[in-house]
Every structure is written in structure tokens, then in C-alpha cells.
Amino acid sequence: MKFSFHLLSHLVSAALALMAATADNTPDLCTDDIANLEKILPSETVTDGHPIPSITVGSATYSGDVPHFVVSPEGGDHDKIIVYIPGTTDRPSLSSCLIKSMSESLSFPVLALSYQYLSSGDSFRNGKCELLVDGGDRTEQVNCLEQQHIDAIDGGDYGATHFKDDGSAFWGEVLPENSLTRRLGDLLILLHKRYPDGHWDNFLQEDMSTPAWANIVFSGHSQGSGHVAYLAQTKNINGAVMISGPQDECTGCPEGTAFWIDELYASTSDTPYTALAQGQEPLFPVMEDNWKRMKATNPSINWITADPQSTDFGLMTTAHDAYASPLFTDVTYADTSTCGGKEHCSVAIDDSVPYIKKSDGETFYLYEASVWPSILKAGSGLTGKNKRGKIKKGKRSKGGKIGKSVKSGKKGKLR
């Protein structure tokens, strides 16, 4: 089987993104400042005795039993929750500053999942799917792009039964009991048992085991962002917040080749979508193309334009801006970043997020100012522009560069 130059170049780019948060010594910077935080191990939620497997990515092995983060505000009767899905090799604690912003920006519970992510980064998986091309037939390549999400979300062995030329599997098997759906369901069941007056059953279906998708806003970074988009495509979810993704690409496909992202979405027309990326990420053009394809297939998606708009320095972004278009930032990553793909990490991973530091050591993370709150509020329906939000319609802020470019219909500056 020939190894195309196109594939090789994408795998080189992917190497940086995969290294985004692989080091277990990556600092956890904001966990101690998250009010009302509860940490729950996946193993604590198990009722049938099944093991929580470790995850091997390349030559490194990561614990699969790292804590979920659960942040519950005062008062238990909420009509929605937001669930955060980390990326490859990531865990909730590495995005603790983002999770802190979620808890401070939103008035309902935040759940950051510890789950069995696929053991291969996004662009690597794109490349592996390309290996399935049979002559000019791309059918199995297109199927592979969808099956990766099914493996992670529902459990499956597609990746474990398809192999590279060296005999290695595309990615590891995910048993149904360790799927994203089961991890979330088991966590909600435990919370309902532990806090019977907390109304956690609002987020379970009548079988009291399956998540009630329509009451859940999903957010994610990197691989997690792709899973969020696929959930929106296959389930009627409450909202979608996509950070640095989706990065799915039909690599080498002729223009116009459709895959799952081009299909009609199960989520209703009032499900809000928001998206954010760093404009210098190697796969930013792939994300931009995916956002445009989503909007083209589903015109009811809330974006006025699918052309990403600049957040400038990230100080004046509003929820209305995030509701009107995908967003990008060109602010440089933090000088403390330990990531290989520093731009990719800079919008979600603690030590890569741009910051301002006072002489006494107090630190303020730039995207806390307006960027994170804006994509979270808009993605949760809190703009007054759709049925899923509860706050009243507010005025658009003046002077923001995003608002001007969206209003005029012009594309924001990308580079």
C-alpha cells in the first residue's frame, strides 16, 4: 500500500497536535480555585465490576481512572447541565482553568468527563482512514471517519479490527461499558444516588441509565470537539461548544466527497452551536471547512456566517458574537506551555493559555475575560436569541471588532 505525500504531511502536522497534552507532568493550575468542586473516579461509578482500562498512545500509557470533575452550584433543580469532553491524552484537571470559567459563567452544573478517548490523535486517525481507499473507492474511508466516533461514544472495535501495514491497530477497542455514553450515564446514576434531592435524574432517560441528551450541553476540545459535533449530528442535544475542532478530514478525497459532517443533524433548529480555535493551529483550515460544511447542510444553525471571526485580544467578545459565527484567536500561547502543539493547547490546556501575572504571583488567564464565557453562554442558549435560553434579550456591545465584521458580512482576518 502506498504511503501518500499528502498523508505524510498531515501526520507530521498531527504529531504536534498529538503532543498537545501528553505529558503527565503538565501543570494543573486552577483546580484549587474551583468552588464546589467534587472529584469522582470512574471506578467509583462502576456497579457491575468491570475494570477501567489504561490507555496507551504511542509509547506512553495513561491511567484511565483519573477523576471526573463535578461542579454543582447552590440549589439542585436545574433544567440543563454542561458536559466537557477532553482531547487525546487529556483529562479534566489539565483544563481546570476552562472548567473554572464554566463554573463561574454558567448557573447550572458542570461535568468534565474522564473517559476512554481513542488512542490515536485526530489527524492520525484521518490518515489511517485514508489507508482504506480501494482503488478509487472511498466508501470505507468515509465509513471509518464515522466509526471512530461510534467506537468512542457507544463502544466498538472498528479501530481494533483495522490495521496499518505494520500490523498495528488503528486505535484501541472501547468496550461498551467504558464508552463515553456509559461513563456519563454511570456518573449521573452515582450523583442521583448520592444526592437524591439534587435532581440529577433530570439528566437521565426513563431507563435511569442513558443520558437525557436534550437536557445536556456538550463541550469539548480537540478529539472531544469532534465527539461533540458527532453527538449534535446523531442526538438531539441541548447545545454544542466546539474548541479546536472538529478536525475530521476525508484526506485526499476529491472535492465534494461527503462524510458524516455533511449529513442532516438530529439536534433541533434551536440547538445553539459555538466554535473557537487558535488561528495558527496546523488543522485550523480543516476546522474552518467543517464549520462551513455544517452550516451549508444545516442552514438553521445559528451562525450568521460560518466564516470565523477574530476575537482580537479577547477582551470584548460577547455571547452575541459567539452566537453569530465561529471564533478564532491569534493571541500567542503562554510562555509556560509544555505542549508540542502549543497553539492547539492554548485555547483549553492550563499551562498554554495566555495569561497576565502580577508581581505577587496572582494570575489572570486571558480567555476568562470574555472569550470562554461568550462561547459557553451562547452554546448554552444564554443569548436571548433562541428557545433554549432563559435570559432576556440584551444589547450588543459596541466597539468589538467581531460585531463589526459579522454585521457587515465580511470575513474576519485569519492570519
mmCIF file of C-alpha atoms in Angstrom:
data_model
loop_
_atom_site.group_PDB
_atom_site.id
_atom_site.type_symbol
_atom_site.label_atom_id
_atom_site.label_comp_id
_atom_site.label_asym_id
_atom_site.label_seq_id
_atom_site.Cartn_x
_atom_site.Cartn_y
_atom_site.Cartn_z
ATOM 1 C CA MET A 1 0.000 0.000 0.000
ATOM 2 C CA LYS A 2 1.454 3.357 -0.996
ATOM 3 C CA PHE A 3 2.054 5.989 1.641
ATOM 4 C CA SER A 4 0.987 9.270 0.030
ATOM 5 C CA PHE A 5 2.890 12.513 0.483
ATOM 6 C CA HIS A 6 -0.461 14.106 1.421
ATOM 7 C CA LEU A 7 -0.847 11.620 4.258
ATOM 8 C CA LEU A 8 2.758 12.049 5.394
ATOM 9 C CA SER A 9 2.458 15.821 5.600
ATOM 10 C CA HIS A 10 -0.743 15.527 7.625
ATOM 11 C CA LEU A 11 0.842 13.038 10.015
ATOM 12 C CA VAL A 12 3.778 15.368 10.593
ATOM 13 C CA SER A 13 1.349 18.177 11.424
ATOM 14 C CA ALA A 14 -0.592 15.804 13.624
ATOM 15 C CA ALA A 15 2.492 14.923 15.628
ATOM 16 C CA LEU A 16 2.446 18.411 17.077
ATOM 17 C CA ALA A 17 -1.253 18.280 17.903
ATOM 18 C CA LEU A 18 -0.997 14.831 19.480
ATOM 19 C CA MET A 19 1.771 16.048 21.770
ATOM 20 C CA ALA A 20 -0.581 18.798 22.901
ATOM 21 C CA ALA A 21 -1.158 17.420 26.365
ATOM 22 C CA THR A 22 0.643 14.092 26.580
ATOM 23 C CA ALA A 23 2.956 14.825 29.483
ATOM 24 C CA ASP A 24 1.564 13.731 32.813
ATOM 25 C CA ASN A 25 3.653 16.467 34.434
ATOM 26 C CA THR A 26 1.599 19.171 32.691
ATOM 27 C CA PRO A 27 0.671 21.608 35.477
ATOM 28 C CA ASP A 28 -2.850 21.707 36.888
ATOM 29 C CA LEU A 29 -3.236 25.415 37.582
ATOM 30 C CA CYS A 30 -6.819 26.268 38.558
ATOM 31 C CA THR A 31 -8.302 23.208 40.282
ATOM 32 C CA ASP A 32 -7.825 24.614 43.777
ATOM 33 C CA ASP A 33 -9.780 27.733 42.802
ATOM 34 C CA ILE A 34 -12.900 25.933 41.533
ATOM 35 C CA ALA A 35 -15.687 26.429 44.073
ATOM 36 C CA ASN A 36 -17.961 23.475 44.915
ATOM 37 C CA LEU A 37 -15.735 21.018 43.030
ATOM 38 C CA GLU A 38 -16.163 17.294 43.610
ATOM 39 C CA LYS A 39 -13.765 14.752 42.110
ATOM 40 C CA ILE A 40 -15.169 11.299 41.344
ATOM 41 C CA LEU A 41 -13.135 8.416 39.921
ATOM 42 C CA PRO A 42 -14.748 6.397 37.116
ATOM 43 C CA SER A 43 -14.120 3.281 39.221
ATOM 44 C CA GLU A 44 -16.368 4.742 41.937
ATOM 45 C CA THR A 45 -19.286 4.742 39.493
ATOM 46 C CA VAL A 46 -18.930 1.088 38.433
ATOM 47 C CA THR A 47 -21.757 -1.184 39.622
ATOM 48 C CA ASP A 48 -21.048 -4.347 37.604
ATOM 49 C CA GLY A 49 -17.379 -4.818 38.486
ATOM 50 C CA HIS A 50 -15.931 -4.010 35.065
ATOM 51 C CA PRO A 51 -12.357 -2.676 35.075
ATOM 52 C CA ILE A 52 -11.300 0.803 33.993
ATOM 53 C CA PRO A 53 -8.519 0.245 31.440
ATOM 54 C CA SER A 54 -5.387 2.281 30.971
ATOM 55 C CA ILE A 55 -4.929 3.939 27.576
ATOM 56 C CA THR A 56 -1.753 3.528 25.529
ATOM 57 C CA VAL A 57 -0.952 6.228 22.982
ATOM 58 C CA GLY A 58 2.277 5.585 21.123
ATOM 59 C CA SER A 59 4.886 4.572 23.685
ATOM 60 C CA ALA A 60 3.123 6.232 26.634
ATOM 61 C CA THR A 61 0.463 4.717 28.875
ATOM 62 C CA TYR A 62 -2.070 6.857 30.721
ATOM 63 C CA SER A 63 -4.315 5.977 33.625
ATOM 64 C CA GLY A 64 -7.944 5.604 32.625
ATOM 65 C CA ASP A 65 -9.114 6.086 36.196
ATOM 66 C CA VAL A 66 -8.471 9.796 36.661
ATOM 67 C CA PRO A 67 -11.207 11.901 38.281
ATOM 68 C CA HIS A 68 -14.308 13.309 36.690
ATOM 69 C CA PHE A 69 -14.821 16.929 37.776
ATOM 70 C CA VAL A 70 -18.309 17.796 39.016
ATOM 71 C CA VAL A 71 -19.198 21.386 39.908
ATOM 72 C CA SER A 72 -22.658 21.940 41.359
ATOM 73 C CA PRO A 73 -23.938 25.448 42.091
ATOM 74 C CA GLU A 74 -26.209 26.133 45.030
ATOM 75 C CA GLY A 75 -29.726 24.786 44.525
ATOM 76 C CA GLY A 76 -30.358 21.498 42.811
ATOM 77 C CA ASP A 77 -33.234 21.861 40.358
ATOM 78 C CA HIS A 78 -31.624 22.782 37.033
ATOM 79 C CA ASP A 79 -33.021 22.268 33.544
ATOM 80 C CA LYS A 80 -29.638 21.568 31.945
ATOM 81 C CA ILE A 81 -26.023 20.654 32.588
ATOM 82 C CA ILE A 82 -22.874 21.142 30.530
ATOM 83 C CA VAL A 83 -20.520 18.213 29.911
ATOM 84 C CA TYR A 84 -16.887 18.777 28.894
ATOM 85 C CA ILE A 85 -15.109 16.112 26.798
ATOM 86 C CA PRO A 86 -11.288 16.388 26.804
ATOM 87 C CA GLY A 87 -8.991 15.515 23.904
ATOM 88 C CA THR A 88 -6.457 12.761 23.247
ATOM 89 C CA THR A 89 -4.267 12.005 26.306
ATOM 90 C CA ASP A 90 -6.116 14.728 28.198
ATOM 91 C CA ARG A 91 -8.060 14.701 31.456
ATOM 92 C CA PRO A 92 -10.283 17.232 33.238
ATOM 93 C CA SER A 93 -7.559 18.584 35.515
ATOM 94 C CA LEU A 94 -5.470 19.771 32.559
ATOM 95 C CA SER A 95 -8.299 22.097 31.516
ATOM 96 C CA SER A 96 -9.053 23.258 35.048
ATOM 97 C CA CYS A 97 -8.915 26.967 34.130
ATOM 98 C CA LEU A 98 -11.505 26.439 31.393
ATOM 99 C CA ILE A 99 -13.651 24.390 33.785
ATOM 100 C CA LYS A 100 -13.346 27.133 36.400
ATOM 101 C CA SER A 101 -14.590 29.617 33.792
ATOM 102 C CA MET A 102 -17.512 27.306 33.020
ATOM 103 C CA SER A 103 -18.494 27.152 36.670
ATOM 104 C CA GLU A 104 -18.293 30.933 37.057
ATOM 105 C CA SER A 105 -20.033 31.795 33.771
ATOM 106 C CA LEU A 106 -22.953 29.368 33.990
ATOM 107 C CA SER A 107 -25.620 28.898 36.649
ATOM 108 C CA PHE A 108 -26.033 25.141 36.183
ATOM 109 C CA PRO A 109 -23.832 22.087 36.900
ATOM 110 C CA VAL A 110 -20.591 21.387 35.063
ATOM 111 C CA LEU A 111 -19.401 17.811 34.483
ATOM 112 C CA ALA A 112 -15.934 17.262 32.969
ATOM 113 C CA LEU A 113 -15.590 13.645 31.883
ATOM 114 C CA SER A 114 -12.757 11.218 32.393
ATOM 115 C CA TYR A 115 -13.359 8.780 29.538
ATOM 116 C CA GLN A 116 -11.611 6.269 27.286
ATOM 117 C CA TYR A 117 -10.593 8.581 24.470
ATOM 118 C CA LEU A 118 -9.453 6.958 21.236
ATOM 119 C CA SER A 119 -5.774 6.037 21.427
ATOM 120 C CA SER A 120 -4.844 7.939 18.274
ATOM 121 C CA GLY A 121 -4.973 11.672 17.623
ATOM 122 C CA ASP A 122 -7.411 13.234 15.182
ATOM 123 C CA SER A 123 -5.148 13.738 12.186
ATOM 124 C CA PHE A 124 -3.505 10.356 12.705
ATOM 125 C CA ARG A 125 -6.955 8.773 12.525
ATOM 126 C CA ASN A 126 -7.747 10.770 9.380
ATOM 127 C CA GLY A 127 -4.590 9.333 7.830
ATOM 128 C CA LYS A 128 -5.375 5.794 8.909
ATOM 129 C CA CYS A 129 -8.851 6.043 7.410
ATOM 130 C CA GLU A 130 -7.228 7.057 4.112
ATOM 131 C CA LEU A 131 -5.385 3.727 4.099
ATOM 132 C CA LEU A 132 -8.743 2.050 3.441
ATOM 133 C CA VAL A 133 -9.109 3.542 -0.037
ATOM 134 C CA ASP A 134 -9.654 0.707 -2.528
ATOM 135 C CA GLY A 135 -8.527 1.971 -5.900
ATOM 136 C CA GLY A 136 -10.727 4.986 -6.403
ATOM 137 C CA ASP A 137 -13.402 3.767 -3.986
ATOM 138 C CA ARG A 138 -13.533 5.921 -0.852
ATOM 139 C CA THR A 139 -16.573 4.234 0.721
ATOM 140 C CA GLU A 140 -14.689 2.573 3.558
ATOM 141 C CA GLN A 141 -12.607 5.688 4.228
ATOM 142 C CA VAL A 142 -15.816 7.664 4.691
ATOM 143 C CA ASN A 143 -17.251 4.928 6.910
ATOM 144 C CA CYS A 144 -14.076 4.931 9.023
ATOM 145 C CA LEU A 145 -14.462 8.645 9.769
ATOM 146 C CA GLU A 146 -17.839 7.904 11.329
ATOM 147 C CA GLN A 147 -16.952 4.640 13.037
ATOM 148 C CA GLN A 148 -14.244 6.351 15.105
ATOM 149 C CA HIS A 149 -16.903 8.388 16.899
ATOM 150 C CA ILE A 150 -19.169 5.377 17.338
ATOM 151 C CA ASP A 151 -16.291 3.485 18.978
ATOM 152 C CA ALA A 152 -15.725 6.294 21.490
ATOM 153 C CA ILE A 153 -19.347 7.253 22.147
ATOM 154 C CA ASP A 154 -21.088 3.861 22.121
ATOM 155 C CA GLY A 155 -18.188 1.430 22.325
ATOM 156 C CA GLY A 156 -16.839 -0.658 19.473
ATOM 157 C CA ASP A 157 -13.908 -2.472 17.911
ATOM 158 C CA TYR A 158 -13.720 -0.868 14.472
ATOM 159 C CA GLY A 159 -10.309 0.648 15.195
ATOM 160 C CA ALA A 160 -9.080 -2.571 16.803
ATOM 161 C CA THR A 161 -10.019 -4.653 13.736
ATOM 162 C CA HIS A 162 -8.461 -2.417 11.093
ATOM 163 C CA PHE A 163 -4.700 -2.315 10.736
ATOM 164 C CA LYS A 164 -1.810 -0.371 9.284
ATOM 165 C CA ASP A 165 0.779 -2.090 7.082
ATOM 166 C CA ASP A 166 2.947 -2.748 10.137
ATOM 167 C CA GLY A 167 0.134 -4.775 11.709
ATOM 168 C CA SER A 168 -0.764 -2.243 14.404
ATOM 169 C CA ALA A 169 -4.419 -1.447 15.028
ATOM 170 C CA PHE A 170 -5.815 1.940 14.034
ATOM 171 C CA TRP A 171 -6.806 2.595 17.664
ATOM 172 C CA GLY A 172 -7.729 0.510 20.692
ATOM 173 C CA GLU A 173 -11.065 -1.164 21.336
ATOM 174 C CA VAL A 174 -13.552 0.639 23.566
ATOM 175 C CA LEU A 175 -15.884 -1.761 25.347
ATOM 176 C CA PRO A 176 -19.492 -0.546 25.700
ATOM 177 C CA GLU A 177 -19.126 -0.381 29.490
ATOM 178 C CA ASN A 178 -16.279 2.125 29.057
ATOM 179 C CA SER A 179 -17.869 4.175 26.284
ATOM 180 C CA LEU A 180 -18.491 7.882 26.675
ATOM 181 C CA THR A 181 -22.236 7.248 26.923
ATOM 182 C CA ARG A 182 -21.790 4.699 29.704
ATOM 183 C CA ARG A 183 -19.239 6.811 31.617
ATOM 184 C CA LEU A 184 -21.622 9.759 31.618
ATOM 185 C CA GLY A 185 -24.625 7.609 32.481
ATOM 186 C CA ASP A 186 -22.788 5.885 35.342
ATOM 187 C CA LEU A 187 -21.653 9.247 36.721
ATOM 188 C CA LEU A 188 -25.194 10.631 36.647
ATOM 189 C CA ILE A 189 -26.539 7.486 38.335
ATOM 190 C CA LEU A 190 -23.983 7.846 41.145
ATOM 191 C CA LEU A 191 -24.793 11.540 41.592
ATOM 192 C CA HIS A 192 -28.516 10.751 41.766
ATOM 193 C CA LYS A 193 -27.909 8.075 44.418
ATOM 194 C CA ARG A 194 -25.507 10.240 46.392
ATOM 195 C CA TYR A 195 -27.697 13.350 46.212
ATOM 196 C CA PRO A 196 -31.321 12.189 45.817
ATOM 197 C CA ASP A 197 -32.596 15.751 46.232
ATOM 198 C CA GLY A 198 -30.194 17.107 43.619
ATOM 199 C CA HIS A 199 -32.494 16.348 40.669
ATOM 200 C CA TRP A 200 -29.736 14.526 38.781
ATOM 201 C CA ASP A 201 -32.424 12.249 37.372
ATOM 202 C CA ASN A 202 -33.417 15.227 35.174
ATOM 203 C CA PHE A 203 -30.457 14.216 33.014
ATOM 204 C CA LEU A 204 -31.282 10.519 32.703
ATOM 205 C CA GLN A 205 -33.864 8.947 30.431
ATOM 206 C CA GLU A 206 -36.692 6.813 31.801
ATOM 207 C CA ASP A 207 -34.424 3.758 31.901
ATOM 208 C CA MET A 208 -32.377 5.684 34.509
ATOM 209 C CA SER A 209 -29.125 4.751 32.781
ATOM 210 C CA THR A 210 -28.977 6.583 29.436
ATOM 211 C CA PRO A 211 -28.196 10.320 29.376
ATOM 212 C CA ALA A 212 -31.147 12.589 28.555
ATOM 213 C CA TRP A 213 -29.427 14.166 25.569
ATOM 214 C CA ALA A 214 -31.894 17.017 25.120
ATOM 215 C CA ASN A 215 -31.055 18.388 28.578
ATOM 216 C CA ILE A 216 -27.287 18.348 28.122
ATOM 217 C CA VAL A 217 -24.980 20.927 26.544
ATOM 218 C CA PHE A 218 -21.819 19.235 25.263
ATOM 219 C CA SER A 219 -18.451 20.959 25.016
ATOM 220 C CA GLY A 220 -15.087 19.550 24.055
ATOM 221 C CA HIS A 221 -11.525 20.241 22.981
ATOM 222 C CA SER A 222 -9.636 18.547 20.129
ATOM 223 C CA GLN A 223 -10.820 14.899 19.877
ATOM 224 C CA GLY A 224 -13.571 15.849 22.319
ATOM 225 C CA SER A 225 -14.753 18.598 19.983
ATOM 226 C CA GLY A 226 -15.216 16.066 17.198
ATOM 227 C CA HIS A 227 -17.305 13.895 19.502
ATOM 228 C CA VAL A 228 -19.431 16.938 20.366
ATOM 229 C CA ALA A 229 -20.125 17.604 16.683
ATOM 230 C CA TYR A 230 -20.999 13.948 16.103
ATOM 231 C CA LEU A 231 -23.330 13.942 19.107
ATOM 232 C CA ALA A 232 -25.076 17.001 17.660
ATOM 233 C CA GLN A 233 -25.375 15.179 14.339
ATOM 234 C CA THR A 234 -26.848 11.987 15.839
ATOM 235 C CA LYS A 235 -28.638 13.120 19.029
ATOM 236 C CA ASN A 236 -30.922 15.996 19.911
ATOM 237 C CA ILE A 237 -28.547 17.688 22.342
ATOM 238 C CA ASN A 238 -29.144 20.988 24.153
ATOM 239 C CA GLY A 239 -26.099 22.822 22.804
ATOM 240 C CA ALA A 240 -22.655 22.318 21.246
ATOM 241 C CA VAL A 241 -19.431 24.131 22.194
ATOM 242 C CA MET A 242 -16.550 23.071 19.924
ATOM 243 C CA ILE A 243 -12.999 24.107 20.843
ATOM 244 C CA SER A 244 -10.264 23.319 18.305
ATOM 245 C CA GLY A 245 -12.425 21.006 16.259
ATOM 246 C CA PRO A 246 -13.905 19.045 14.702
ATOM 247 C CA GLN A 247 -10.691 18.014 12.939
ATOM 248 C CA ASP A 248 -12.165 15.164 10.872
ATOM 249 C CA GLU A 249 -10.971 15.230 7.257
ATOM 250 C CA CYS A 250 -11.524 12.955 4.276
ATOM 251 C CA THR A 251 -7.830 13.111 3.429
ATOM 252 C CA GLY A 252 -7.072 13.013 -0.285
ATOM 253 C CA CYS A 253 -10.743 12.835 -1.235
ATOM 254 C CA PRO A 254 -11.987 14.559 -4.390
ATOM 255 C CA GLU A 255 -13.698 17.873 -3.752
ATOM 256 C CA GLY A 256 -17.333 17.341 -2.842
ATOM 257 C CA THR A 257 -16.825 13.953 -1.173
ATOM 258 C CA ALA A 258 -19.343 13.855 1.668
ATOM 259 C CA PHE A 259 -18.876 12.231 5.065
ATOM 260 C CA TRP A 260 -20.868 12.299 8.303
ATOM 261 C CA ILE A 261 -20.356 16.016 8.933
ATOM 262 C CA ASP A 262 -22.310 16.770 5.735
ATOM 263 C CA GLU A 263 -25.450 14.950 6.868
ATOM 264 C CA LEU A 264 -28.562 16.475 8.433
ATOM 265 C CA TYR A 265 -28.288 16.965 12.181
ATOM 266 C CA ALA A 266 -30.604 15.344 14.716
ATOM 267 C CA SER A 267 -30.391 18.346 17.034
ATOM 268 C CA THR A 268 -33.283 20.747 16.575
ATOM 269 C CA SER A 269 -33.117 24.170 14.952
ATOM 270 C CA ASP A 270 -32.952 25.889 18.344
ATOM 271 C CA THR A 271 -29.832 23.965 19.431
ATOM 272 C CA PRO A 272 -27.064 26.596 19.619
ATOM 273 C CA TYR A 273 -23.567 25.983 18.232
ATOM 274 C CA THR A 274 -20.359 27.819 19.079
ATOM 275 C CA ALA A 275 -16.778 27.213 17.980
ATOM 276 C CA LEU A 276 -13.329 28.533 18.881
ATOM 277 C CA ALA A 277 -9.802 27.795 17.687
ATOM 278 C CA GLN A 278 -6.348 29.339 17.561
ATOM 279 C CA GLY A 279 -5.864 30.698 14.060
ATOM 280 C CA GLN A 280 -2.323 29.320 13.688
ATOM 281 C CA GLU A 281 -3.186 25.701 14.509
ATOM 282 C CA PRO A 282 -1.973 23.348 11.735
ATOM 283 C CA LEU A 283 -5.500 21.956 11.312
ATOM 284 C CA PHE A 284 -7.328 25.286 11.537
ATOM 285 C CA PRO A 285 -8.211 25.148 7.800
ATOM 286 C CA VAL A 286 -9.797 21.721 8.384
ATOM 287 C CA MET A 287 -11.881 23.064 11.272
ATOM 288 C CA GLU A 288 -12.958 26.080 9.217
ATOM 289 C CA ASP A 289 -14.013 23.821 6.353
ATOM 290 C CA ASN A 290 -16.001 21.617 8.739
ATOM 291 C CA TRP A 291 -17.843 24.581 10.279
ATOM 292 C CA LYS A 292 -18.797 25.756 6.791
ATOM 293 C CA ARG A 293 -19.952 22.275 5.786
ATOM 294 C CA MET A 294 -22.090 22.001 8.909
ATOM 295 C CA LYS A 295 -23.764 25.321 8.141
ATOM 296 C CA ALA A 296 -24.221 24.508 4.433
ATOM 297 C CA THR A 297 -26.032 21.259 5.214
ATOM 298 C CA ASN A 298 -27.970 22.718 8.125
ATOM 299 C CA PRO A 299 -28.876 26.351 7.343
ATOM 300 C CA SER A 300 -30.827 26.612 10.608
ATOM 301 C CA ILE A 301 -27.557 26.570 12.588
ATOM 302 C CA ASN A 302 -27.433 29.910 14.389
ATOM 303 C CA TRP A 303 -24.294 31.322 12.739
ATOM 304 C CA ILE A 304 -24.999 34.330 10.523
ATOM 305 C CA THR A 305 -21.764 33.428 8.762
ATOM 306 C CA ALA A 306 -19.611 30.318 9.057
ATOM 307 C CA ASP A 307 -16.516 32.397 8.290
ATOM 308 C CA PRO A 308 -14.605 32.541 11.591
ATOM 309 C CA GLN A 309 -14.296 35.998 13.128
ATOM 310 C CA SER A 310 -11.366 37.311 15.157
ATOM 311 C CA THR A 311 -11.636 37.858 18.900
ATOM 312 C CA ASP A 312 -8.792 40.394 18.646
ATOM 313 C CA PHE A 313 -7.182 40.493 22.115
ATOM 314 C CA GLY A 314 -10.124 38.632 23.635
ATOM 315 C CA LEU A 315 -11.275 41.407 25.949
ATOM 316 C CA MET A 316 -14.573 42.476 24.351
ATOM 317 C CA THR A 317 -16.056 39.290 22.908
ATOM 318 C CA THR A 318 -19.761 38.824 23.664
ATOM 319 C CA ALA A 319 -22.160 35.886 23.650
ATOM 320 C CA HIS A 320 -23.851 37.519 20.662
ATOM 321 C CA ASP A 321 -20.529 37.405 18.789
ATOM 322 C CA ALA A 322 -20.105 33.716 19.611
ATOM 323 C CA TYR A 323 -23.696 33.056 18.527
ATOM 324 C CA ALA A 324 -23.183 34.830 15.190
ATOM 325 C CA SER A 325 -20.129 32.938 13.907
ATOM 326 C CA PRO A 326 -17.266 30.625 14.821
ATOM 327 C CA LEU A 327 -14.429 32.493 16.508
ATOM 328 C CA PHE A 328 -10.655 32.386 16.295
ATOM 329 C CA THR A 329 -7.835 33.965 18.257
ATOM 330 C CA ASP A 330 -4.311 34.814 17.152
ATOM 331 C CA VAL A 331 -3.063 35.601 20.656
ATOM 332 C CA THR A 332 0.241 33.831 21.280
ATOM 333 C CA TYR A 333 0.298 30.817 23.598
ATOM 334 C CA ALA A 334 1.728 31.176 27.108
ATOM 335 C CA ASP A 335 5.489 31.082 27.540
ATOM 336 C CA THR A 336 4.955 28.350 30.148
ATOM 337 C CA SER A 337 3.492 25.893 27.610
ATOM 338 C CA THR A 338 4.831 22.340 27.767
ATOM 339 C CA CYS A 339 2.747 21.230 24.771
ATOM 340 C CA GLY A 340 4.100 20.121 21.434
ATOM 341 C CA GLY A 341 1.159 21.695 19.613
ATOM 342 C CA LYS A 342 1.238 24.910 21.608
ATOM 343 C CA GLU A 343 -1.331 26.809 19.539
ATOM 344 C CA HIS A 344 -3.710 23.845 19.739
ATOM 345 C CA CYS A 345 -3.335 23.730 23.521
ATOM 346 C CA SER A 346 -3.564 27.469 24.048
ATOM 347 C CA VAL A 347 -7.372 27.652 23.963
ATOM 348 C CA ALA A 348 -8.013 24.936 26.558
ATOM 349 C CA ILE A 349 -4.949 23.482 28.333
ATOM 350 C CA ASP A 350 -3.926 25.247 31.543
ATOM 351 C CA ASP A 351 -0.219 25.869 31.042
ATOM 352 C CA SER A 352 -0.658 27.046 27.443
ATOM 353 C CA VAL A 353 -3.462 29.573 27.943
ATOM 354 C CA PRO A 354 -2.221 33.200 27.604
ATOM 355 C CA TYR A 355 -2.094 34.943 30.961
ATOM 356 C CA ILE A 356 -1.295 38.142 32.812
ATOM 357 C CA LYS A 357 0.675 37.821 36.035
ATOM 358 C CA LYS A 358 1.090 40.360 38.832
ATOM 359 C CA SER A 359 4.264 40.785 40.832
ATOM 360 C CA ASP A 360 2.664 38.993 43.785
ATOM 361 C CA GLY A 361 2.094 35.896 41.644
ATOM 362 C CA GLU A 362 -1.642 36.334 41.091
ATOM 363 C CA THR A 363 -2.510 35.132 37.589
ATOM 364 C CA PHE A 364 -5.370 36.004 35.254
ATOM 365 C CA TYR A 365 -5.973 33.780 32.222
ATOM 366 C CA LEU A 366 -6.860 35.877 29.187
ATOM 367 C CA TYR A 367 -9.810 33.882 27.894
ATOM 368 C CA GLU A 368 -11.548 34.175 31.262
ATOM 369 C CA ALA A 369 -12.194 37.839 30.416
ATOM 370 C CA SER A 370 -14.733 37.295 27.643
ATOM 371 C CA VAL A 371 -13.856 34.559 25.137
ATOM 372 C CA TRP A 372 -14.630 31.461 27.210
ATOM 373 C CA PRO A 373 -17.740 32.975 28.859
ATOM 374 C CA SER A 374 -19.039 34.017 25.436
ATOM 375 C CA ILE A 375 -18.768 30.629 23.727
ATOM 376 C CA LEU A 376 -20.134 28.881 26.834
ATOM 377 C CA LYS A 377 -23.123 31.171 27.288
ATOM 378 C CA ALA A 378 -24.019 31.254 23.605
ATOM 379 C CA GLY A 379 -23.559 27.494 23.286
ATOM 380 C CA SER A 380 -25.884 27.029 26.256
ATOM 381 C CA GLY A 381 -28.589 29.232 24.758
ATOM 382 C CA LEU A 382 -27.937 32.205 27.020
ATOM 383 C CA THR A 383 -28.162 34.968 24.427
ATOM 384 C CA GLY A 384 -31.915 35.552 24.380
ATOM 385 C CA LYS A 385 -31.917 34.556 20.701
ATOM 386 C CA ASN A 386 -33.305 31.024 20.931
ATOM 387 C CA LYS A 387 -35.831 28.965 22.836
ATOM 388 C CA ARG A 388 -33.271 27.126 24.931
ATOM 389 C CA GLY A 389 -32.018 30.230 26.699
ATOM 390 C CA LYS A 390 -33.693 31.743 29.722
ATOM 391 C CA ILE A 391 -32.176 35.203 29.989
ATOM 392 C CA LYS A 392 -33.748 38.208 28.357
ATOM 393 C CA LYS A 393 -32.508 39.627 25.117
ATOM 394 C CA GLY A 394 -29.641 42.030 25.727
ATOM 395 C CA LYS A 395 -27.919 44.747 23.727
ATOM 396 C CA ARG A 396 -24.914 44.002 21.592
ATOM 397 C CA SER A 397 -21.741 45.577 22.910
ATOM 398 C CA LYS A 398 -20.260 48.435 20.927
ATOM 399 C CA GLY A 399 -16.764 48.676 19.578
ATOM 400 C CA GLY A 400 -15.996 44.944 19.335
ATOM 401 C CA LYS A 401 -14.217 44.013 16.122
ATOM 402 C CA ILE A 402 -16.172 40.798 15.825
ATOM 403 C CA GLY A 403 -19.509 42.533 15.879
ATOM 404 C CA LYS A 404 -18.475 44.904 13.124
ATOM 405 C CA SER A 405 -17.228 42.201 10.770
ATOM 406 C CA VAL A 406 -20.262 39.976 11.312
ATOM 407 C CA LYS A 407 -22.673 42.847 10.847
ATOM 408 C CA SER A 408 -21.096 43.784 7.544
ATOM 409 C CA GLY A 409 -20.942 40.169 6.429
ATOM 410 C CA LYS A 410 -17.191 40.408 5.849
ATOM 411 C CA LYS A 411 -14.808 37.644 6.775
ATOM 412 C CA GLY A 412 -12.575 38.260 9.757
ATOM 413 C CA LYS A 413 -8.820 38.365 9.407
ATOM 414 C CA LEU A 414 -7.422 34.827 9.621
ATOM 415 C CA ARG A 415 -3.680 35.238 9.615
#
